[in-house]
XYZ file of N, CA and C in Angstrom:
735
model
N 56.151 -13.513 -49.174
C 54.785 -13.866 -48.794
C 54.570 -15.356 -49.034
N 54.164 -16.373 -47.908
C 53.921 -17.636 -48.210
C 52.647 -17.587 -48.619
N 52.413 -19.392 -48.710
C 51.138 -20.289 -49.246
C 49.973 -19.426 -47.996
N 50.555 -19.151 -46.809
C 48.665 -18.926 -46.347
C 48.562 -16.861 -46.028
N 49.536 -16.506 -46.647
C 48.993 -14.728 -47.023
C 48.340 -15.412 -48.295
N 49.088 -15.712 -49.672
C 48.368 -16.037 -50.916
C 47.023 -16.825 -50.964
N 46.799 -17.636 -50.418
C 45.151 -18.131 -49.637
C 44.574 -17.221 -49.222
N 45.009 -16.889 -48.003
C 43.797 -15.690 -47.678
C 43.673 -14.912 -47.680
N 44.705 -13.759 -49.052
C 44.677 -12.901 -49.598
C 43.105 -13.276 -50.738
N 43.875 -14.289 -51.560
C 42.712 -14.739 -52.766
C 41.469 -14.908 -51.917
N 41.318 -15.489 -50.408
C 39.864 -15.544 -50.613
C 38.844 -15.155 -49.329
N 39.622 -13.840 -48.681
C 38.709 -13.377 -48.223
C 37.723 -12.918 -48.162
N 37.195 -12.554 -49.113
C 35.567 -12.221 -49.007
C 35.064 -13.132 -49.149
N 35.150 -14.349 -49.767
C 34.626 -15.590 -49.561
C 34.498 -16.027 -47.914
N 36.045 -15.636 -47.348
C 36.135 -16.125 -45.536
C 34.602 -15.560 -44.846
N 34.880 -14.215 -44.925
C 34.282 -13.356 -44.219
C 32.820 -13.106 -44.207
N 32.245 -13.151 -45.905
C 31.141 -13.173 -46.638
C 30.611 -11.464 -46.297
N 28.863 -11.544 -46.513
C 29.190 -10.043 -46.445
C 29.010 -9.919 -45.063
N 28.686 -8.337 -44.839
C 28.635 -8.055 -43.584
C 27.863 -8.431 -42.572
N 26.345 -8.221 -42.296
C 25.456 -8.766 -41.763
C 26.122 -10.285 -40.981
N 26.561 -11.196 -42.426
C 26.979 -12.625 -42.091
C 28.237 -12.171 -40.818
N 28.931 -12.004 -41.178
C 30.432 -11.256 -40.675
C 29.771 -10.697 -39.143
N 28.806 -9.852 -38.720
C 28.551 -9.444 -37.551
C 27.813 -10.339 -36.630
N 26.890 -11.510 -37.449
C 26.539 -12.663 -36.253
C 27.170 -13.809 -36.336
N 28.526 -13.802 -37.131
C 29.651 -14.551 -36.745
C 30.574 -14.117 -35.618
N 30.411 -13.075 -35.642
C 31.233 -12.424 -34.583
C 30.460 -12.351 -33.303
N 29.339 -11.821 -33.338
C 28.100 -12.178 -31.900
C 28.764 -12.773 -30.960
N 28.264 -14.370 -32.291
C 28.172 -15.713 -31.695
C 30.276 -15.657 -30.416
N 30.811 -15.442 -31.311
C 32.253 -15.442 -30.743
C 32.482 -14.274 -29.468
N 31.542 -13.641 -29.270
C 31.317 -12.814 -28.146
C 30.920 -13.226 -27.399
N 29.710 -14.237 -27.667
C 28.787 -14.904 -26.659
C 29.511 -15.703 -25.966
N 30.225 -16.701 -27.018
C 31.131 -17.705 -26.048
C 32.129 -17.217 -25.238
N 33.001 -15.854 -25.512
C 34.038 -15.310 -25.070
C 33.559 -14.915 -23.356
N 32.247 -14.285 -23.502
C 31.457 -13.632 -22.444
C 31.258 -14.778 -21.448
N 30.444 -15.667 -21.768
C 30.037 -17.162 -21.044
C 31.491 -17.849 -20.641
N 32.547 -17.687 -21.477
C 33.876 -18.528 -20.656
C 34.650 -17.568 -19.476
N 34.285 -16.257 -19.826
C 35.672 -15.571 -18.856
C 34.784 -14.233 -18.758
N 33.540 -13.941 -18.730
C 33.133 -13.040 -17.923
C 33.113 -11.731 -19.315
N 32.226 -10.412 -18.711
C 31.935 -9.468 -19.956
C 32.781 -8.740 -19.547
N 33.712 -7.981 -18.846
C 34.847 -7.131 -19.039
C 36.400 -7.252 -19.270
N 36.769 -6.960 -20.680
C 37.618 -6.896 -21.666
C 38.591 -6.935 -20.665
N 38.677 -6.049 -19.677
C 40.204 -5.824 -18.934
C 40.593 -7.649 -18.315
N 39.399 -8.068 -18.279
C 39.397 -9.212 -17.248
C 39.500 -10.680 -18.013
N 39.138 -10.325 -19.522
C 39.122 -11.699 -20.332
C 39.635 -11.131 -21.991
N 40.835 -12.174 -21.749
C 41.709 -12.163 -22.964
C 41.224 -12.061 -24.013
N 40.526 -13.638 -24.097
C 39.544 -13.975 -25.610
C 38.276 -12.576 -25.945
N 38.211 -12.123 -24.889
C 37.179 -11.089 -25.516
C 37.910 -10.150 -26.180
N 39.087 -9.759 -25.455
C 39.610 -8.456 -25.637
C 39.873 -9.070 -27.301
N 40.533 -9.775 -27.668
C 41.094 -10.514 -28.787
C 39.788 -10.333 -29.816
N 39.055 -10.959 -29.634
C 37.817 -10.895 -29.996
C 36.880 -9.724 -30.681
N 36.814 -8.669 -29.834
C 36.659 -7.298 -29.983
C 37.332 -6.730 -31.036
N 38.553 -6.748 -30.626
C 39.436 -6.086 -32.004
C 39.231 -5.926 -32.881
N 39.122 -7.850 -32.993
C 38.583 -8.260 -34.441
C 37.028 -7.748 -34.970
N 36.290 -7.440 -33.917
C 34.921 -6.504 -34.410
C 35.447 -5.228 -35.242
N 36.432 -4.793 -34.471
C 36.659 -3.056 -34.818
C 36.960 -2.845 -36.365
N 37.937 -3.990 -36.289
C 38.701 -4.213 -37.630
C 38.097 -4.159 -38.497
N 36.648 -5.380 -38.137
C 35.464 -5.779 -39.635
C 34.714 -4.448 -39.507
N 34.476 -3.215 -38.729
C 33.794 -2.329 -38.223
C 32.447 -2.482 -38.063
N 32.646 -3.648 -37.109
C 31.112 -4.247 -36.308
C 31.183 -2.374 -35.265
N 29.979 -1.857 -35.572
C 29.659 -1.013 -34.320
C 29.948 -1.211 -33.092
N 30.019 -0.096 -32.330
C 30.036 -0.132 -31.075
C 29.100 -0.870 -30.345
N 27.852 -0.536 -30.354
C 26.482 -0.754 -29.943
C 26.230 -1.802 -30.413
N 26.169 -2.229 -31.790
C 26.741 -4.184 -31.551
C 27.126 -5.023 -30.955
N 28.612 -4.374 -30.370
C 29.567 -5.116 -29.745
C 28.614 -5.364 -28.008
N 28.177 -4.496 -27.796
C 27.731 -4.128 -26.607
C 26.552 -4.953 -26.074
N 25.617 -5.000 -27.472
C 24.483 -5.598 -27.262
C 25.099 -6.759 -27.362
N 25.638 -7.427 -27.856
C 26.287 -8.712 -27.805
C 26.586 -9.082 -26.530
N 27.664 -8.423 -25.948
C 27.848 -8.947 -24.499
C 26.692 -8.924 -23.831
N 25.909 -8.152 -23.563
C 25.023 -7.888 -22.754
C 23.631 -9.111 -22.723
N 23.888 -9.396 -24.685
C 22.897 -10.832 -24.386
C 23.427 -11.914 -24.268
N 24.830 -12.103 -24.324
C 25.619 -13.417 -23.940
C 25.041 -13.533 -22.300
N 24.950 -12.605 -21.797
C 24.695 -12.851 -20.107
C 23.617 -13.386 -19.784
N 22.760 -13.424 -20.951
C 21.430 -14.305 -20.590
C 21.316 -15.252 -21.318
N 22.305 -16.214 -21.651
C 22.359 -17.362 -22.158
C 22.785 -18.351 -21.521
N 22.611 -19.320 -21.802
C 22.791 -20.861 -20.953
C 24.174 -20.991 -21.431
N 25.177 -21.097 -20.738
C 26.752 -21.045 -21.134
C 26.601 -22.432 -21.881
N 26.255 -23.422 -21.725
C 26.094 -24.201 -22.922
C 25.323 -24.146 -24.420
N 25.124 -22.703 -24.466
C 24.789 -22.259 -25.685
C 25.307 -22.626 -27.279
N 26.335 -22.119 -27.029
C 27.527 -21.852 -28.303
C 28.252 -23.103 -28.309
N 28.373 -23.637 -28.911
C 30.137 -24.682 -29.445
C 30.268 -24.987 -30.869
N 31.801 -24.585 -30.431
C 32.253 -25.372 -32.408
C 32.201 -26.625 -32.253
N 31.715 -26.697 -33.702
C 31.730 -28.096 -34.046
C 31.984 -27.995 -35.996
N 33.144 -28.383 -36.818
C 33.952 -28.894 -37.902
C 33.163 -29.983 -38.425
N 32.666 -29.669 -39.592
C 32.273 -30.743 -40.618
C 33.095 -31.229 -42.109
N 33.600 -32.028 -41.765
C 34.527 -31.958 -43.029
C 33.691 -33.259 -44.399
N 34.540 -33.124 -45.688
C 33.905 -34.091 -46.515
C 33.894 -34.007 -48.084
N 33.456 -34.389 -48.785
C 34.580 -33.730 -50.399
C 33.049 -33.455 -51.152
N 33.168 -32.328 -52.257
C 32.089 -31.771 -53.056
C 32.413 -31.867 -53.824
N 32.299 -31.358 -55.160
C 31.880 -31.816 -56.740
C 33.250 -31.694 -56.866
N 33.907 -32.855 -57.808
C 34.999 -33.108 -58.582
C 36.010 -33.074 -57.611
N 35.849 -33.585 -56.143
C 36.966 -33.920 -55.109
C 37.288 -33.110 -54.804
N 36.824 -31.846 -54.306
C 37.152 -31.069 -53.793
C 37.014 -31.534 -52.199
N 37.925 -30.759 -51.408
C 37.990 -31.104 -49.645
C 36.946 -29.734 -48.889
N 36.078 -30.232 -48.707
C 35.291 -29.157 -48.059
C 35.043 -29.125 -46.649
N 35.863 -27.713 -45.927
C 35.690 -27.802 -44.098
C 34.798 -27.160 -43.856
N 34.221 -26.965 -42.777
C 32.264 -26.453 -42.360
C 32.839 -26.418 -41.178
N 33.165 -25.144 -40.657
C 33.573 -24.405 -39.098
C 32.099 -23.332 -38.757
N 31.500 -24.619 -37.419
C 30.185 -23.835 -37.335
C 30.190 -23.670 -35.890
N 29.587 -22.385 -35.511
C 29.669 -22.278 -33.729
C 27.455 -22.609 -34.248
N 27.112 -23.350 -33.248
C 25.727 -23.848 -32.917
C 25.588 -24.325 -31.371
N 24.185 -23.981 -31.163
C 23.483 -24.391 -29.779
C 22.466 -25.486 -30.178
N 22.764 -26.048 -31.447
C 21.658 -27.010 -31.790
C 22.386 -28.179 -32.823
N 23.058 -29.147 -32.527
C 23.745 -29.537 -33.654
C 23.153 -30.415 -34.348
N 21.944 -30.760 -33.644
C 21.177 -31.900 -35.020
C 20.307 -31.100 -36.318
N 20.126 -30.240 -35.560
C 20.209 -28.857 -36.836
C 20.913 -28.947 -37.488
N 22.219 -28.844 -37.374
C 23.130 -27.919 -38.014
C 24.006 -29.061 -39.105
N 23.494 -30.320 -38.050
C 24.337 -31.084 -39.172
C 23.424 -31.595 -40.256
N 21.984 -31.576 -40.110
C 21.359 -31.531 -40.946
C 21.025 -31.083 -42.315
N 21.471 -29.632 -41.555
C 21.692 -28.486 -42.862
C 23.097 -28.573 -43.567
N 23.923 -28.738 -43.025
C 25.299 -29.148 -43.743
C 25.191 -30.282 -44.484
N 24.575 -31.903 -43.627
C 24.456 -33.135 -44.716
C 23.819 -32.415 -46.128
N 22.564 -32.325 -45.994
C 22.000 -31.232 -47.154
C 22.405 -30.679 -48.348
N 23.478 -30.072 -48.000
C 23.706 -29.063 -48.885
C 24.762 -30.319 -49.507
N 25.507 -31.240 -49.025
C 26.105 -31.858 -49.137
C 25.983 -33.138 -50.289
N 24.631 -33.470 -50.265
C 23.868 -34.407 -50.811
C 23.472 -33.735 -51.770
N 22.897 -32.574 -52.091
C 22.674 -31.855 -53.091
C 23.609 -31.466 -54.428
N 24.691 -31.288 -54.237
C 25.749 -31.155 -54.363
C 26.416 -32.277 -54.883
N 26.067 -33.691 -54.931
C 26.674 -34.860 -54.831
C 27.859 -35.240 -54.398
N 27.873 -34.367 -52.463
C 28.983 -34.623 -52.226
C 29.435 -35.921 -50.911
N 30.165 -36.074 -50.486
C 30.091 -36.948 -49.473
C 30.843 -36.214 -47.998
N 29.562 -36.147 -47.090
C 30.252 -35.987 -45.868
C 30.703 -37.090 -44.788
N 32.313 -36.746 -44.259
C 33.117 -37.407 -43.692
C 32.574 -37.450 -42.408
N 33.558 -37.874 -41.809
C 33.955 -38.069 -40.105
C 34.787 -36.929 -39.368
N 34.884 -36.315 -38.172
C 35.477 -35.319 -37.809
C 37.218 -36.104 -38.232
N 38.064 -35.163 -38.397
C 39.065 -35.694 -38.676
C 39.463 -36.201 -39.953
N 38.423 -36.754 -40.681
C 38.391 -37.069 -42.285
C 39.708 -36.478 -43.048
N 39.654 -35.389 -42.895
C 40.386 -34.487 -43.756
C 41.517 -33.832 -43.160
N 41.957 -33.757 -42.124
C 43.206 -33.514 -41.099
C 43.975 -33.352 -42.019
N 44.335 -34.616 -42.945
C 45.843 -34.650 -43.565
C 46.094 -32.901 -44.453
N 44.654 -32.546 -44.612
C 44.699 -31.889 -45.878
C 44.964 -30.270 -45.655
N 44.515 -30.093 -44.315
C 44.652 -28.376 -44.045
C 45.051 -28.699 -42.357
N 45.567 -27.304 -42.212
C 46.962 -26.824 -41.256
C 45.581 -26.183 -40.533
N 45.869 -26.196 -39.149
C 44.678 -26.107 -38.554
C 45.817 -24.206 -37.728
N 45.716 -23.566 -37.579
C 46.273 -22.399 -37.186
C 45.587 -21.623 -36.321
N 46.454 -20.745 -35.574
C 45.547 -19.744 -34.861
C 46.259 -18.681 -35.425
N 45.407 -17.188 -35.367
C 45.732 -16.066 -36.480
C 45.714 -14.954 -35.478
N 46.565 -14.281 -35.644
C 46.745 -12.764 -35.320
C 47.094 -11.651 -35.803
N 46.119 -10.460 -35.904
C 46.415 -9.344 -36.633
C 46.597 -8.123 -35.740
N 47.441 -7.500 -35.860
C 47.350 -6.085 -34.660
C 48.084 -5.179 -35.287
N 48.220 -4.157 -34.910
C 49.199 -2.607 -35.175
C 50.626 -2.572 -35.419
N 51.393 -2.479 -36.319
C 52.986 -2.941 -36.119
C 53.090 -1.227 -35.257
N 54.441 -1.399 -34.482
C 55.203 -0.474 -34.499
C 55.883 0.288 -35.023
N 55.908 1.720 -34.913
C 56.480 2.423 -35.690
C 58.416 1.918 -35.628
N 58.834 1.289 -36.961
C 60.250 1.465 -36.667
C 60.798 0.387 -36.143
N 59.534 -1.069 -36.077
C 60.195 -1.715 -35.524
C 60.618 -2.554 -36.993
N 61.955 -3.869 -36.354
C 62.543 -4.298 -36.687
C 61.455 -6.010 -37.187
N 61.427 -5.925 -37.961
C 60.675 -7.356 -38.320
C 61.055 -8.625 -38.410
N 62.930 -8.577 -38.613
C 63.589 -10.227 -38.532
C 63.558 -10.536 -37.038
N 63.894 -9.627 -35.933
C 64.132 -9.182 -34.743
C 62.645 -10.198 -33.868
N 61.606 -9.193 -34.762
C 60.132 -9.953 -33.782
C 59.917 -11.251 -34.446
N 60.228 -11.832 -35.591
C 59.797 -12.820 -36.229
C 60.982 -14.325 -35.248
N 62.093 -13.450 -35.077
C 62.931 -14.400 -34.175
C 62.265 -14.671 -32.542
N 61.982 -13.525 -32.334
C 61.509 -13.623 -30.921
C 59.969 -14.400 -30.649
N 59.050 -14.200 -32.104
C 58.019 -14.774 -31.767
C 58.146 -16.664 -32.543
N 59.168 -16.979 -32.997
C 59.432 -18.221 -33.070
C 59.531 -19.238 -31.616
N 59.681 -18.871 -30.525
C 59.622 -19.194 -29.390
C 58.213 -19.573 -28.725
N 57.256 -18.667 -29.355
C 55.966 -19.154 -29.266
C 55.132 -20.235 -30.432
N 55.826 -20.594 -31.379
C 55.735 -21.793 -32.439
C 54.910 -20.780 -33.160
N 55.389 -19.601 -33.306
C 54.764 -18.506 -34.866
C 55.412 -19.075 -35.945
N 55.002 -19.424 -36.948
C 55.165 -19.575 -37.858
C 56.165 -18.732 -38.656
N 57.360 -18.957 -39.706
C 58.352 -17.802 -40.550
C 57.528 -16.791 -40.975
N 56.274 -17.578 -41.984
C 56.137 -16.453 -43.230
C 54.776 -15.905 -41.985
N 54.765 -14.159 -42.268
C 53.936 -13.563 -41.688
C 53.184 -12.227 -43.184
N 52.311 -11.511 -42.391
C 51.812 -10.952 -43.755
C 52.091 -9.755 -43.357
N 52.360 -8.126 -43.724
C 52.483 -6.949 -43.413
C 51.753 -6.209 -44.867
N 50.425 -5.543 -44.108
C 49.962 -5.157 -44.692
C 50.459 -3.087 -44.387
N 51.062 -2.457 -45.426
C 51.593 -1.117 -45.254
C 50.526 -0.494 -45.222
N 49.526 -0.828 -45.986
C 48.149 0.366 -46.101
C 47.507 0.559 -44.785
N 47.299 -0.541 -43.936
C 46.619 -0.400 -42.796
C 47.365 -0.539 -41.557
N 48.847 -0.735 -41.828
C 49.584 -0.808 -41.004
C 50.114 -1.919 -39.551
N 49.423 -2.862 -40.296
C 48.989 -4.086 -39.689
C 49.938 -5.411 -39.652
N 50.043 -5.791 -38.813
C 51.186 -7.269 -39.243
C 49.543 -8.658 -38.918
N 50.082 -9.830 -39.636
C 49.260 -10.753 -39.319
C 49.897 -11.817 -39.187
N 50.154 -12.857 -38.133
C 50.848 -13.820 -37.955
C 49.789 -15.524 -37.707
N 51.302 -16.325 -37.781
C 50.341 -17.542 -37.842
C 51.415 -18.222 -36.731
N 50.263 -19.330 -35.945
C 51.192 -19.873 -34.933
C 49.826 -21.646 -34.770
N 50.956 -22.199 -34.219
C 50.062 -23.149 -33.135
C 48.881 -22.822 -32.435
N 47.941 -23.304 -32.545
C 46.468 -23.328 -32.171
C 46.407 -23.296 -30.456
N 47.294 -24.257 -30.259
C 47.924 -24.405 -28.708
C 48.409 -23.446 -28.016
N 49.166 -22.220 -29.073
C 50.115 -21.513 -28.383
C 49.374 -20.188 -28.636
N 47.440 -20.700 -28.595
C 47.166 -18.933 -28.804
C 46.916 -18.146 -27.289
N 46.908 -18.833 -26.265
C 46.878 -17.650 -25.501
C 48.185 -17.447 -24.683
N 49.395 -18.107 -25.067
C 51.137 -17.368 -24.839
C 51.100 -16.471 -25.638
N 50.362 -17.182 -27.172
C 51.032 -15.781 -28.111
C 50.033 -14.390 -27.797
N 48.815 -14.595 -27.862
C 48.036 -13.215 -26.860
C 48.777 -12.621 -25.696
N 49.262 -13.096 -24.586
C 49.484 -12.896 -23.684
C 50.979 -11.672 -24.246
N 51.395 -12.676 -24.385
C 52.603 -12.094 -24.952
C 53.115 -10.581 -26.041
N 51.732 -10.871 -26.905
C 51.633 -9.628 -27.614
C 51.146 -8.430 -26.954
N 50.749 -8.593 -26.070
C 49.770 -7.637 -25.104
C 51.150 -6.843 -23.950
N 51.641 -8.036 -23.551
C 53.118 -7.478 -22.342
C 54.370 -6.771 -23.346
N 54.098 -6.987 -25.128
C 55.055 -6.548 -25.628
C 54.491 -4.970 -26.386
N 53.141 -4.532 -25.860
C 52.611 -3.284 -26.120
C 51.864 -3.033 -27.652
N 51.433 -4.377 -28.235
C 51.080 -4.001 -29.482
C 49.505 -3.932 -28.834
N 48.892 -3.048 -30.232
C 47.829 -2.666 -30.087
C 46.737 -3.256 -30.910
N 45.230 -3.022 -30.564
C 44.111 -4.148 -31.469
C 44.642 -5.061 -32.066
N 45.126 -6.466 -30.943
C 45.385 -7.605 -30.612
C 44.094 -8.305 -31.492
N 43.437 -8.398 -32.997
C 42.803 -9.206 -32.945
C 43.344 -11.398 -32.915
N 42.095 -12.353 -31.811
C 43.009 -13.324 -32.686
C 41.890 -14.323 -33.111
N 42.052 -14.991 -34.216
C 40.862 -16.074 -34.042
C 41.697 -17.299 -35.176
N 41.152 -18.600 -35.332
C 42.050 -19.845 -35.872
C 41.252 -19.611 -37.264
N 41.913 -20.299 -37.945
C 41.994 -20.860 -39.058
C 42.097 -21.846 -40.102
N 41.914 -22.069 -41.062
C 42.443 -23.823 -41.553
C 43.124 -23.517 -43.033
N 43.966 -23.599 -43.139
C 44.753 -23.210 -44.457
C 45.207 -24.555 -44.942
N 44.861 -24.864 -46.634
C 44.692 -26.192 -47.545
C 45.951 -26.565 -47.670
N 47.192 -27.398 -47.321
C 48.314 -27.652 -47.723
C 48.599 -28.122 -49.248
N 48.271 -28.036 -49.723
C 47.921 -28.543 -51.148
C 46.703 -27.970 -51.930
N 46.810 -27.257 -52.656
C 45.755 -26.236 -53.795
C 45.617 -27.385 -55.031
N 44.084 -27.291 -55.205
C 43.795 -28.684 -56.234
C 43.587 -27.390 -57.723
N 44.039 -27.751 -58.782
C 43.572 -26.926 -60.069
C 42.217 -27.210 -60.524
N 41.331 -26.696 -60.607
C 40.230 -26.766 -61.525
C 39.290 -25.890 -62.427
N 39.092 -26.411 -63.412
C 38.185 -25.833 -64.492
C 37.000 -24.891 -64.131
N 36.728 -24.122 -64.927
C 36.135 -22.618 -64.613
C 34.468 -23.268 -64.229
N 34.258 -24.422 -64.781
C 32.871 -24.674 -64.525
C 32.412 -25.484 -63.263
N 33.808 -26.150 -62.861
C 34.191 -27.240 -61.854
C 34.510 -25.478 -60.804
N 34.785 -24.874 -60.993
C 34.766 -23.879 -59.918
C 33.250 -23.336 -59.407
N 32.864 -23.015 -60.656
C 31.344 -22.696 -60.069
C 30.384 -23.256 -59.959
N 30.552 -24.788 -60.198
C 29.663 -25.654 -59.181
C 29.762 -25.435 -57.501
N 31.751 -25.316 -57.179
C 32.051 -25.639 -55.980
C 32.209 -24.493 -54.889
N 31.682 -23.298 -56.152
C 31.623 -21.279 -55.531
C 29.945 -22.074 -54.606
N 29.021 -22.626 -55.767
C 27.741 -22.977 -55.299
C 27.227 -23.305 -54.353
N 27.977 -24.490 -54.190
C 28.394 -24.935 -53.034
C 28.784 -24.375 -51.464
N 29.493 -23.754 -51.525
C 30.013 -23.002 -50.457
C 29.237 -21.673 -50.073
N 28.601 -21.219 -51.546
C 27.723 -20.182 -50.904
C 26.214 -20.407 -50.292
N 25.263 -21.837 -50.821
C 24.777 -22.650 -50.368
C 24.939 -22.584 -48.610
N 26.047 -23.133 -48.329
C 26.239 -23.549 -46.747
C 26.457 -22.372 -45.877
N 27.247 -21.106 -46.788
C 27.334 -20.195 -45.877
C 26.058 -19.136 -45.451
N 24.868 -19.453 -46.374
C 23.737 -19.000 -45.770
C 23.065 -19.803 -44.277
N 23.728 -20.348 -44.318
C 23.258 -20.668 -42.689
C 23.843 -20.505 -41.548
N 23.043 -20.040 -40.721
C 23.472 -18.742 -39.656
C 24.622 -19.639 -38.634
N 24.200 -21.242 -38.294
C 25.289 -21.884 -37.743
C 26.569 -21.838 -38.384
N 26.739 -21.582 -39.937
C 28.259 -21.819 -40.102
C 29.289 -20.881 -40.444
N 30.708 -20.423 -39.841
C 31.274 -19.320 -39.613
C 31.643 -19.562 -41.182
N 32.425 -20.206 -41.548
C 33.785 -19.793 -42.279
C 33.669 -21.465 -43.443
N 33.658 -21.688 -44.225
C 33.815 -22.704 -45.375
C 35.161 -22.569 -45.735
N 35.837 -23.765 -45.833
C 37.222 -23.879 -46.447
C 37.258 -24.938 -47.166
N 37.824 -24.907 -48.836
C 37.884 -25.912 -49.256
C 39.765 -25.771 -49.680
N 40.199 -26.907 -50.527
C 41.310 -26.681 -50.961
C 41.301 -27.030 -52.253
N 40.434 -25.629 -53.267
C 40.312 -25.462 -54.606
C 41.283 -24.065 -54.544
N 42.239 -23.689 -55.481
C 42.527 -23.153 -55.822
C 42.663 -21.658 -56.036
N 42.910 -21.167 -55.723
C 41.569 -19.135 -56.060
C 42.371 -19.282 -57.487
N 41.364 -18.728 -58.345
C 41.596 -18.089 -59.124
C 42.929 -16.892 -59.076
N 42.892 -16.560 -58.680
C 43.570 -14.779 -58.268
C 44.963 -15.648 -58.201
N 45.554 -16.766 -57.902
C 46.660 -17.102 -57.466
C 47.056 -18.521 -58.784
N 46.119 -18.804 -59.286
C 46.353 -19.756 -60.414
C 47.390 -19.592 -61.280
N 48.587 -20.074 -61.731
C 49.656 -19.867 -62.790
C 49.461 -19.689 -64.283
């Protein structure tokens, strides 16, 4: 198991937050999916991809549904990501992955929390050096299949070695080039695997150590920003606990 199962093993519920948060993060990623390539799954990749990933978090049916159905009455310039990067208490690297239809909002509320915090927000790009920007896929392994076998074959699509296999749920999760997510969709789909979820990621190349109190300033922090409905996912590159030596 590499550096980004041990990351986002330690800190998924932090990723995800609770549920409620988790289902109009996902909406929003419906809305845009719907507005780029149309509301039927058979017909658009990113949705189908997309979806999965509802089933998985067990966003309802009738969620999923009402979602598409109000993406269709939105101004396709609704939704866009937009990455706030910038450092919080005791140098920590803090990323802000927000889908918004309003960004002087949104960066408002991010400077904010930022300044509060006594932290300093960057420039897009600021922080590049510091986290691996990825696209993620989780789906159904096969019964029986061979894992050096697919890990060789999906190196061709710039998947990454280390992958995660979870036995309880029966699940493989892979990491690849951001570039190469709709070969590697495409591809997983013509090779018969099943609930294809995919969505990106940012994993810290470097884990900073810090003190139990220097942590829960920077828990504060992050839970601070993730109450606001523009921002998906907070990444910093502090440490988890759960993985500390």
């Amino acid at each position: 198991m590499g550096r980004a199962f041990e990351y986002r093993k330690a800190t998924k519920l932090k990723r995800w937050g609770h549920m409620a948060k988790t289902f109009t993060r996902l909406g929003k990623q419906i809305a845009i999916a719907v507005q780029a390539g149309g509301p039927e799954p058979e017909n658009n990749p990113t949705l189908r991809s997309v979806i999965a990933t509802c089933k998985r978090e067990n966003m309802p049916k009738d969620n999923i549904e009402r979602a598409i159905k109000n993406a269709l009455g939105k101004d396709k310039s609704a939704y866009k990501g937009v990455t706030y990067e910038g450092y919080g208490p005791h140098g920590i690297a803090v990323f802000v992955d927000t889908l918004t239809d309003n960004t002087t909002r949104t960066v408002a509320d991010v400077r904010s929390v930022f300044n509060k915090f006594s932290g300093t927000l960057g420039t897009t790009g600021s922080l590049a050096f510091l986290f691996d920007h990825k696209c993620i896929f989780t789906f159904k392994a096969k019964p029986g299949m061979d894992m050096d076998d697919f890990l060789l074959e999906m190196i061709d699509y710039n998947v990454d070695e280390d992958m995660d296999f979870d036995e309880e749920e029966g699940t493989i999760t892979i990491y690849g080039d951001p570039k190469s997510y709709s070969a590697i969709q495409k591809h997983l789909e013509e090779e018969g695997f099943e609930e294809i979820g995919g969505d990106f990621t940012y994993i810290p190349n470097d884990l900073k150590d810090v003190t139990e109190e220097q942590r829960a300033a920077i828990d504060k922090m992050v839970e601070r920003l993730e109450e606001f409905d523009d921002v998906q996912t907070v990444y910093t590159n502090m440490k988890p606990a759960e993985v500390e030596e």
